[in-house]
Coordinates of C-alpha atoms in Angstrom, one line a residue:
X985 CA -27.7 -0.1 -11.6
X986 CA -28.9 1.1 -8.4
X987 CA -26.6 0.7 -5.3
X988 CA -28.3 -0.5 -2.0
X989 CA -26.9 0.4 1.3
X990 CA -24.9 -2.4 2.0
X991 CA -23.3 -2.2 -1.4
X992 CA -22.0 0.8 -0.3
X993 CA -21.1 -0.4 3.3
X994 CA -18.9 -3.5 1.9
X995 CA -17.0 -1.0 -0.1
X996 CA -16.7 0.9 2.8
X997 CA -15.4 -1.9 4.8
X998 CA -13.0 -3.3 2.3
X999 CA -11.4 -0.3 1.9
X1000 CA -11.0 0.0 6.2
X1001 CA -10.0 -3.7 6.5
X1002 CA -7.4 -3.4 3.6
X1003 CA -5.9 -0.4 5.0
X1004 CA -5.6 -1.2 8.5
X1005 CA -4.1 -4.4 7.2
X1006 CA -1.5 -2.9 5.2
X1007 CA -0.3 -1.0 8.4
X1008 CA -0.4 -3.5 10.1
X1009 CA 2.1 -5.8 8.2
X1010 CA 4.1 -2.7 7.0
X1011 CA 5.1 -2.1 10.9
X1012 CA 4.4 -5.4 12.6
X1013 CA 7.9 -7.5 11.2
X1014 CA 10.1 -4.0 12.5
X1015 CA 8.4 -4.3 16.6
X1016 CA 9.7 -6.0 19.4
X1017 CA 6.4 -8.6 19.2
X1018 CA 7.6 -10.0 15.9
X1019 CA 10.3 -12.3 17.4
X1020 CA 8.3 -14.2 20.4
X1021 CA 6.2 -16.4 18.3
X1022 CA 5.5 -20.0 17.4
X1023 CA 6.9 -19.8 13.7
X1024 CA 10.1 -18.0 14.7
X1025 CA 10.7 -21.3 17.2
X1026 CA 9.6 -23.9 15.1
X1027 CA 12.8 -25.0 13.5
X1028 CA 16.5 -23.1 14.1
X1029 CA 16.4 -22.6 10.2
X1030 CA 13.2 -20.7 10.4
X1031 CA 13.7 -19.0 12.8
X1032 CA 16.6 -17.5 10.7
X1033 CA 14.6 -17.0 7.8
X1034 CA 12.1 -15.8 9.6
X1035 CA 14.6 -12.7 11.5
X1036 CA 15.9 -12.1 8.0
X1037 CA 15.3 -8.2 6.7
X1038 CA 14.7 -9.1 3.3
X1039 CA 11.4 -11.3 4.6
X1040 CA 10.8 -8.7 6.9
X1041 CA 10.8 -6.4 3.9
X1042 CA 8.5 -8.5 1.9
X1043 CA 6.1 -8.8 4.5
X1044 CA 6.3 -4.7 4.2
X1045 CA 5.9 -4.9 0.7
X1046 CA 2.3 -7.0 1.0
X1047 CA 1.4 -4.1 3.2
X1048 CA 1.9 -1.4 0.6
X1049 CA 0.1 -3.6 -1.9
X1050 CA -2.8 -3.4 0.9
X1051 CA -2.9 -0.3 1.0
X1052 CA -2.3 0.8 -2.7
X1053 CA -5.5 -1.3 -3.1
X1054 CA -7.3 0.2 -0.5
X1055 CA -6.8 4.1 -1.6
X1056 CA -7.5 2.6 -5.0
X1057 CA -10.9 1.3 -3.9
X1058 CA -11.5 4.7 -2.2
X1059 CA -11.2 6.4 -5.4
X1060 CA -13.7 3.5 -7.0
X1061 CA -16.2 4.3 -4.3
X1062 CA -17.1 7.8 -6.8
X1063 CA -19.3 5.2 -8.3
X1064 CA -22.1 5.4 -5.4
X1065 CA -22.5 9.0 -5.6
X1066 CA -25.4 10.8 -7.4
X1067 CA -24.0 13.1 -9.5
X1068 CA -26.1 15.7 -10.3
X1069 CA -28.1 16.3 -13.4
X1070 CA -26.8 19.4 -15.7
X1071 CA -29.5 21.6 -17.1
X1072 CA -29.2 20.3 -20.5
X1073 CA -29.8 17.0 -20.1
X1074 CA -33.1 18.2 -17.9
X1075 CA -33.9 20.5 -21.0
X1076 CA -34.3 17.6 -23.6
X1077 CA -35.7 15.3 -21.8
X1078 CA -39.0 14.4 -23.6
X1079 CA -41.9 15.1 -21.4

């Protein structure tokens, strides 16, 4: 199969997007911004759920999933580069 541009682009991009996602949600529940929000104030029994460190830590936890898939898609990427022909497989080629 031949790989177009933007087949390479999206894999690109989904490996970006999934990694700066998984920082995102590994860091975001531990900062000073995860408090002051809608969902925290929505009911005094989410709010408690929501302050708990073992949610906190799940939300973590989808982060490293995001990234684990993103380095895994890097390695997958291999599959748009050329590799290069050896000299035996030039050699007997039929002409």
């Amino acid at each position: 199969m031949e790989y177009r541009w933007y087949h390479k682009l999206s894999g690109v991009l989904y490996v970006v997007l999934c990694f700066e996602i998984g920082i995102f949600l590994i860091f975001f529940p531990w900062s000073e911004y995860w408090k002051p929000n809608m969902l925290s104030n929505f009911s005094p029994e989410w709010g408690m759920f929501w302050m708990n460190p073992f949610f906190r830590g799940a939300v973590s936890g989808i982060g490293l999933i995001n990234i684990y898939f993103s380095v895994v898609e890097a390695f997958r990427l291999r599959r748009f580069a050329v590799l290069p022909e050896s000299d035996d497989e030039i050699e007997r080629r039929p002409e």
